[in-house]
Short mmCIF file of C-alpha atoms and ligand atoms in Angstrom, two decimals:
data_model
loop_
_atom_site.label_atom_id
_atom_site.label_comp_id
_atom_site.label_asym_id
_atom_site.label_seq_id
_atom_site.Cartn_x
_atom_site.Cartn_y
_atom_site.Cartn_z
CA MET A 99 -157.81 66.93 -106.07
CA SER A 100 -155.89 68.28 -103.16
CA LEU A 101 -152.18 68.15 -102.54
CA THR A 102 -152.61 65.24 -100.14
CA ASN A 103 -153.45 63.10 -103.15
CA TYR A 104 -149.93 63.53 -104.44
CA LEU A 105 -147.74 63.75 -101.36
CA VAL A 106 -146.92 60.59 -99.41
CA TYR A 107 -144.82 60.95 -96.26
CA SER A 108 -142.78 58.13 -94.76
CA PRO A 109 -143.89 57.32 -91.19
CA GLU A 110 -140.70 58.95 -89.88
CA VAL A 111 -141.34 62.21 -91.77
CA GLU A 112 -145.03 62.17 -90.85
CA GLU A 113 -144.08 61.94 -87.17
CA ALA A 114 -141.43 64.67 -87.50
CA LYS A 115 -144.00 67.01 -89.03
CA LYS A 116 -146.40 66.28 -86.20
CA VAL A 117 -143.99 66.88 -83.33
CA GLY A 118 -141.86 69.56 -85.00
CA THR A 119 -138.55 67.73 -85.48
CA PRO A 120 -136.43 69.52 -88.11
CA ILE A 121 -136.49 67.79 -91.50
CA VAL A 122 -133.81 67.76 -94.20
CA ALA A 123 -134.78 67.02 -97.81
CA LEU A 124 -132.49 64.91 -100.04
CA GLU A 125 -132.63 64.53 -103.81
CA SER A 126 -132.76 61.26 -105.74
CA THR A 127 -131.11 62.07 -109.08
CA ILE A 128 -127.81 61.63 -107.28
CA ILE A 129 -128.98 58.09 -106.38
CA ALA A 130 -130.41 57.04 -109.75
CA HIS A 131 -128.12 58.95 -112.11
CA GLY A 132 -125.23 60.33 -110.07
CA MET A 133 -123.62 57.27 -108.49
CA PRO A 134 -123.30 53.58 -109.42
CA TYR A 135 -125.00 50.73 -107.57
CA PRO A 136 -124.38 49.75 -104.77
CA GLN A 137 -122.48 52.84 -103.60
CA ASN A 138 -125.54 54.97 -104.40
CA ILE A 139 -127.71 53.11 -101.89
CA GLU A 140 -124.94 52.82 -99.31
CA THR A 141 -124.31 56.57 -99.52
CA ALA A 142 -127.99 57.51 -99.39
CA THR A 143 -128.41 55.33 -96.30
CA LYS A 144 -125.31 56.75 -94.63
CA VAL A 145 -126.39 60.33 -95.36
CA GLU A 146 -129.78 59.66 -93.77
CA GLU A 147 -128.04 58.22 -90.71
CA ILE A 148 -125.80 61.30 -90.36
CA ILE A 149 -128.87 63.53 -90.41
CA ARG A 150 -130.57 61.47 -87.70
CA GLU A 151 -127.46 61.55 -85.50
CA LYS A 152 -127.64 65.35 -85.68
CA GLY A 153 -131.20 65.38 -84.37
CA ALA A 154 -133.03 65.93 -87.66
CA VAL A 155 -135.09 63.63 -89.87
CA PRO A 156 -134.10 62.84 -93.48
CA ALA A 157 -136.64 63.02 -96.30
CA THR A 158 -135.30 61.56 -99.53
CA ILE A 159 -137.68 62.61 -102.30
CA ALA A 160 -138.62 60.60 -105.42
CA ILE A 161 -141.59 59.93 -107.71
CA ILE A 162 -143.03 56.42 -107.40
CA ASP A 163 -146.46 55.10 -108.53
CA GLY A 164 -147.86 58.53 -109.30
CA LYS A 165 -146.93 59.93 -105.88
CA ILE A 166 -144.33 62.33 -104.57
CA LYS A 167 -142.68 60.25 -101.88
CA VAL A 168 -141.27 62.40 -99.11
CA GLY A 169 -139.06 60.00 -97.20
CA LEU A 170 -138.35 56.60 -98.74
CA THR A 171 -138.54 53.17 -97.15
CA SER A 172 -135.44 51.03 -97.60
CA ASP A 173 -137.31 48.96 -100.22
CA GLU A 174 -138.12 52.11 -102.19
CA LEU A 175 -134.53 53.28 -101.93
CA THR A 176 -133.31 49.92 -103.23
CA LEU A 177 -135.82 50.00 -106.08
CA LEU A 178 -134.66 53.44 -107.12
CA GLY A 179 -130.97 52.61 -106.77
CA ARG A 180 -131.14 49.40 -108.85
CA ALA A 181 -133.59 50.27 -111.61
CA SER A 182 -132.23 51.34 -114.97
CA ASP A 183 -135.37 53.05 -116.27
CA VAL A 184 -135.69 55.89 -113.77
CA GLU A 185 -136.60 59.23 -115.34
CA LYS A 186 -134.63 62.32 -114.44
CA VAL A 187 -137.31 64.70 -113.19
CA SER A 188 -136.85 68.46 -113.18
CA ARG A 189 -139.65 71.09 -112.96
CA ARG A 190 -140.68 70.46 -116.56
CA ASP A 191 -140.99 66.69 -116.10
CA LEU A 192 -142.93 66.51 -112.82
CA SER A 193 -146.44 66.58 -114.25
CA ALA A 194 -145.89 63.92 -116.92
CA VAL A 195 -143.98 61.50 -114.70
CA LEU A 196 -146.61 61.77 -111.95
CA ALA A 197 -149.58 61.48 -114.31
CA MET A 198 -148.11 58.52 -116.19
CA LYS A 199 -147.02 56.83 -112.96
CA ARG A 200 -143.43 56.43 -114.06
CA MET A 201 -140.56 56.17 -111.62
CA GLY A 202 -138.68 59.43 -111.31
CA ALA A 203 -135.59 60.73 -109.57
CA THR A 204 -135.83 64.40 -108.66
CA THR A 205 -133.16 66.96 -109.54
CA VAL A 206 -132.31 69.94 -107.34
CA ALA A 207 -135.12 71.95 -108.98
CA ALA A 208 -137.81 69.27 -108.58
CA THR A 209 -136.66 68.36 -105.06
CA MET A 210 -136.97 72.03 -104.06
CA ILE A 211 -140.52 72.12 -105.42
CA CYS A 212 -141.51 68.95 -103.57
CA ALA A 213 -139.75 70.05 -100.37
CA GLU A 214 -141.66 73.32 -100.41
CA LEU A 215 -144.95 71.47 -100.92
CA ALA A 216 -144.04 69.34 -97.91
CA GLY A 217 -143.07 72.35 -95.77
CA ILE A 218 -139.35 71.47 -95.68
CA LYS A 219 -136.90 74.39 -95.71
CA ILE A 220 -133.45 72.77 -95.87
CA PHE A 221 -132.20 70.49 -98.62
CA VAL A 222 -128.85 68.72 -98.88
CA THR A 223 -127.27 67.62 -102.14
CA GLY A 224 -123.86 67.18 -103.79
CA GLY A 225 -123.69 69.86 -106.45
CA ILE A 226 -126.18 72.19 -108.12
CA GLY A 227 -126.77 72.53 -111.84
CA GLY A 228 -125.82 75.82 -113.47
CA VAL A 229 -124.97 77.62 -116.66
CA HIS A 230 -123.18 75.18 -118.96
CA ARG A 231 -120.02 76.28 -120.70
CA GLY A 232 -121.12 78.03 -123.86
CA GLY A 233 -124.52 78.55 -122.23
CA GLN A 234 -124.67 82.13 -123.50
CA GLU A 235 -125.17 80.60 -126.97
CA THR A 236 -126.77 77.22 -126.37
CA MET A 237 -129.05 78.58 -123.61
CA ASP A 238 -128.27 75.44 -121.63
CA VAL A 239 -128.95 76.79 -118.17
CA SER A 240 -130.10 74.32 -115.52
CA ALA A 241 -133.65 74.77 -114.26
CA ASP A 242 -132.06 74.54 -110.80
CA LEU A 243 -131.10 78.22 -111.04
CA GLN A 244 -134.63 79.43 -111.84
CA GLU A 245 -135.92 77.35 -108.96
CA LEU A 246 -133.43 78.88 -106.55
CA ALA A 247 -134.74 82.25 -107.65
CA LYS A 248 -138.33 81.51 -106.67
CA THR A 249 -138.74 78.55 -104.31
CA ASN A 250 -138.19 79.00 -100.58
CA VAL A 251 -135.77 76.18 -99.89
CA ALA A 252 -132.09 76.50 -98.96
CA VAL A 253 -129.68 74.17 -100.74
CA VAL A 254 -126.50 72.94 -99.08
CA CYS A 255 -124.00 71.79 -101.71
CA ALA A 256 -120.27 71.51 -102.41
CA GLY A 257 -120.60 74.21 -105.06
CA ALA A 258 -120.85 73.49 -108.75
CA LYS A 259 -118.68 71.27 -110.91
CA SER A 260 -116.42 72.93 -113.40
CA ILE A 261 -118.19 71.04 -116.19
CA LEU A 262 -120.22 74.25 -115.81
CA ASP A 263 -119.26 77.88 -116.29
CA ILE A 264 -119.02 78.75 -112.60
CA GLU A 265 -118.54 82.45 -113.25
CA LEU A 266 -121.74 82.70 -115.32
CA THR A 267 -123.60 80.52 -112.83
CA LEU A 268 -122.75 82.99 -110.06
CA GLU A 269 -123.71 85.94 -112.30
CA TYR A 270 -127.08 84.35 -112.94
CA LEU A 271 -127.68 83.78 -109.23
CA GLU A 272 -126.76 87.39 -108.50
CA THR A 273 -129.14 88.70 -111.16
CA TYR A 274 -132.01 86.67 -109.74
CA GLY A 275 -131.23 87.67 -106.17
CA VAL A 276 -130.13 84.31 -104.80
CA PRO A 277 -127.72 84.67 -101.86
CA VAL A 278 -124.60 82.53 -102.22
CA ILE A 279 -123.12 81.79 -98.81
CA GLY A 280 -119.81 80.08 -98.09
CA TYR A 281 -119.82 77.79 -95.07
CA GLN A 282 -116.60 78.75 -93.28
CA THR A 283 -115.07 79.85 -96.57
CA ASP A 284 -115.01 83.00 -98.67
CA GLU A 285 -114.64 81.04 -101.90
CA PHE A 286 -117.37 79.26 -103.83
CA PRO A 287 -116.31 75.60 -103.89
CA ALA A 288 -115.92 73.66 -107.14
CA PHE A 289 -117.32 70.31 -105.98
CA TYR A 290 -114.23 68.08 -106.40
CA THR A 291 -111.94 70.83 -105.12
CA GLN A 292 -112.32 73.45 -102.40
CA SER A 293 -111.51 76.40 -104.65
CA SER A 294 -113.12 77.70 -107.81
CA GLY A 295 -111.34 81.04 -107.93
CA PHE A 296 -114.67 82.82 -107.41
CA GLY A 297 -115.89 84.37 -104.19
CA VAL A 298 -119.17 84.07 -102.28
CA ASP A 299 -121.38 86.94 -101.12
CA VAL A 300 -120.96 86.14 -97.44
CA ALA A 301 -118.69 83.77 -95.53
CA ALA A 302 -120.73 82.30 -92.66
CA LYS A 303 -118.92 81.12 -89.56
CA SER A 304 -121.62 78.75 -88.34
CA ALA A 305 -124.91 77.00 -89.06
CA GLU A 306 -126.47 79.43 -86.59
CA GLU A 307 -125.46 82.42 -88.73
CA ILE A 308 -126.95 80.80 -91.83
CA ALA A 309 -130.20 80.05 -89.99
CA ASP A 310 -130.34 83.73 -88.95
CA MET A 311 -129.97 84.83 -92.58
CA LEU A 312 -132.67 82.42 -93.74
CA LYS A 313 -135.05 83.61 -91.06
CA VAL A 314 -134.62 87.25 -92.08
CA LYS A 315 -134.93 86.45 -95.79
CA TRP A 316 -138.20 84.58 -95.38
CA ASP A 317 -139.59 86.89 -92.67
CA LEU A 318 -139.27 89.66 -95.26
CA ASN A 319 -140.98 87.55 -97.91
CA LEU A 320 -137.88 87.70 -100.07
CA SER A 321 -138.92 84.64 -102.00
CA GLY A 322 -136.43 82.16 -103.32
CA GLY A 323 -133.76 79.92 -101.92
CA MET A 324 -130.19 80.26 -100.84
CA VAL A 325 -127.06 78.43 -101.97
CA ILE A 326 -124.80 77.30 -99.15
CA GLY A 327 -121.43 76.24 -100.50
CA ASN A 328 -119.66 73.79 -98.22
CA PRO A 329 -116.23 72.73 -99.49
CA VAL A 330 -115.24 69.06 -99.72
CA PRO A 331 -113.07 68.05 -96.71
CA SER A 332 -109.41 68.73 -97.55
CA GLY A 333 -108.32 65.10 -97.21
CA ASP A 334 -110.81 64.04 -99.89
CA GLU A 335 -110.18 66.81 -102.42
CA MET A 336 -109.17 65.73 -105.91
CA ASP A 337 -106.00 66.86 -107.61
CA PRO A 338 -107.10 70.03 -109.50
CA ILE A 339 -104.91 69.25 -112.54
CA LEU A 340 -106.21 65.68 -112.78
CA ILE A 341 -109.86 66.73 -112.54
CA LYS A 342 -109.39 69.54 -115.06
CA GLY A 343 -107.98 67.09 -117.60
CA ILE A 344 -110.87 64.67 -117.13
CA ILE A 345 -113.47 67.44 -117.36
CA ASP A 346 -111.94 68.86 -120.55
CA GLU A 347 -112.01 65.38 -122.08
CA ALA A 348 -115.65 64.83 -121.06
CA LEU A 349 -116.73 68.18 -122.53
CA GLU A 350 -114.92 67.35 -125.77
CA ALA A 351 -116.68 63.95 -125.94
CA ALA A 352 -120.10 65.55 -125.32
CA LYS A 353 -119.49 67.96 -128.17
CA LYS A 354 -118.37 65.19 -130.52
CA GLU A 355 -121.37 63.02 -129.68
CA LYS A 356 -123.72 66.02 -129.96
CA ILE A 357 -125.21 65.46 -126.50
CA SER A 358 -127.80 68.06 -125.53
CA GLY A 359 -130.79 68.77 -123.27
CA LYS A 360 -131.37 66.82 -120.08
CA GLY A 361 -128.88 64.17 -121.15
CA THR A 362 -125.91 66.53 -120.94
CA THR A 363 -125.30 66.52 -117.19
CA PRO A 364 -125.69 62.72 -116.75
CA PHE A 365 -123.42 62.13 -119.77
CA LEU A 366 -120.69 64.33 -118.31
CA LEU A 367 -121.01 62.84 -114.81
CA ASP A 368 -120.79 59.30 -116.17
CA ARG A 369 -117.74 60.13 -118.25
CA LEU A 370 -115.95 61.67 -115.25
CA LYS A 371 -116.62 58.60 -113.17
CA ASN A 372 -115.27 56.22 -115.82
CA LYS A 373 -112.23 58.27 -116.70
CA SER A 374 -111.11 58.77 -113.11
CA ASN A 375 -111.24 55.07 -112.22
CA GLY A 376 -113.57 55.76 -109.36
CA ALA A 377 -111.57 58.56 -107.75
CA THR A 378 -114.42 61.01 -108.34
CA LEU A 379 -116.81 58.64 -106.57
CA LYS A 380 -114.81 58.66 -103.34
CA THR A 381 -114.75 62.47 -103.33
CA ASN A 382 -118.44 62.61 -104.20
CA ILE A 383 -119.39 60.38 -101.26
CA SER A 384 -117.26 62.37 -98.84
CA LEU A 385 -118.69 65.74 -99.84
CA VAL A 386 -122.32 64.61 -99.70
CA GLU A 387 -121.79 63.23 -96.19
CA ASN A 388 -120.12 66.48 -95.19
CA ASN A 389 -123.05 68.47 -96.59
CA ALA A 390 -125.46 66.31 -94.59
CA ARG A 391 -123.70 67.33 -91.36
CA VAL A 392 -123.92 71.03 -92.15
CA GLY A 393 -127.46 70.83 -93.54
CA ALA A 394 -128.74 69.04 -90.43
CA ASP A 395 -127.08 71.64 -88.20
CA ILE A 396 -128.78 74.44 -90.16
CA ALA A 397 -132.16 72.70 -90.01
CA VAL A 398 -131.85 72.28 -86.23
CA ALA A 399 -130.74 75.92 -85.80
CA LEU A 400 -133.59 77.20 -87.98
CA GLN A 401 -136.18 75.20 -86.08
CA ASN A 402 -135.13 76.98 -82.88
CA LYS A 403 -135.54 80.49 -84.34
N1 PSU B 703 -124.41 68.17 -110.56
C1 PSU B 703 -123.70 67.27 -109.90
N2 PSU B 703 -124.25 66.05 -109.61
C2 PSU B 703 -125.55 65.77 -109.92
C3 PSU B 703 -126.30 66.77 -110.59
C4 PSU B 703 -125.70 67.94 -110.89
O1 PSU B 703 -122.55 67.52 -109.59
O2 PSU B 703 -126.04 64.66 -109.63
C5 PSU B 703 -127.75 66.52 -110.91
C6 PSU B 703 -128.62 67.24 -109.87
O3 PSU B 703 -129.79 66.48 -109.65
C7 PSU B 703 -128.96 68.53 -110.58
C8 PSU B 703 -129.10 68.05 -112.02
O4 PSU B 703 -130.14 69.14 -110.11
O5 PSU B 703 -128.06 67.10 -112.18
C9 PSU B 703 -128.97 69.18 -113.00
O6 PSU B 703 -129.27 68.72 -114.29
P1 PSU B 703 -129.48 69.75 -115.49
O7 PSU B 703 -128.12 70.34 -115.74
O8 PSU B 703 -129.98 68.92 -116.63
O9 PSU B 703 -130.48 70.74 -115.00
MN1 MN B 704 -129.53 71.54 -119.32
#
């Protein structure tokens, strides 16, 4: 069976591929597991609209009916956003969920894989997975990091949440040769806040500069992706003390309830949302929209190289 048996493009993405319009991939774990209904669908729709306004085409990726859908119809988006039995699909899970025709939401790792299969170079999300706190003992390291090391897709994000060990996450990326670029910042952002206390490799002034770096990287066959950290807009940042307290509490609860494996990240995200009375959601929506603007600009710049 060839790849075309698995990949299904939306009409909009199909057309973009034909005429050469830049395309921006979007993940679906954030829709199915990262945000509550109906804000998940509203945000996904808004993010797609932002990308179109910038002259690119959005391709939200999910697994439905044994196919990798690259670009979702509004019915598919609604299905994914309302269902409660959507699998979280990372690299490991792709084959089973496709073969068994289950519905799956793709993580950063799986979205990168599918984007590469579809020939898409730029991917916008909220935050990447990373090395969990205590990861040096538990070996809980997100498959997102391995994927960034080998798959040729750039990921625009607001950094990594401090539910993770950000320092070890950056060490891991350095070891595996993944460039970590700050978009108009020299600090790696911490998702809910602009600062993590850790630097980036390069502070890029513009989308154009990032597109230049990507072109060189891939021209040289330096395989793997790039992390582009784009800080949450200052007006929508969370209070660092407040978020630290909530994160510490969530980590404590995960330990007490012996949460492990692929359930860890969703457990922590859900806990943060509940404990902050929705404040995290507002910040989350703002930063994803902001990432969509930057990601679309990079996709347009790269297409013109
Ligand atoms: N971090 C976030 N929000 C998210 C995720 C991570 O701030 O929604 C999701 C992404 O889909 C990411 C996945 O790829 O969780 C990582 O899960 P794990 O740690 O199990 O690899
Ligand atoms: Mn994990």
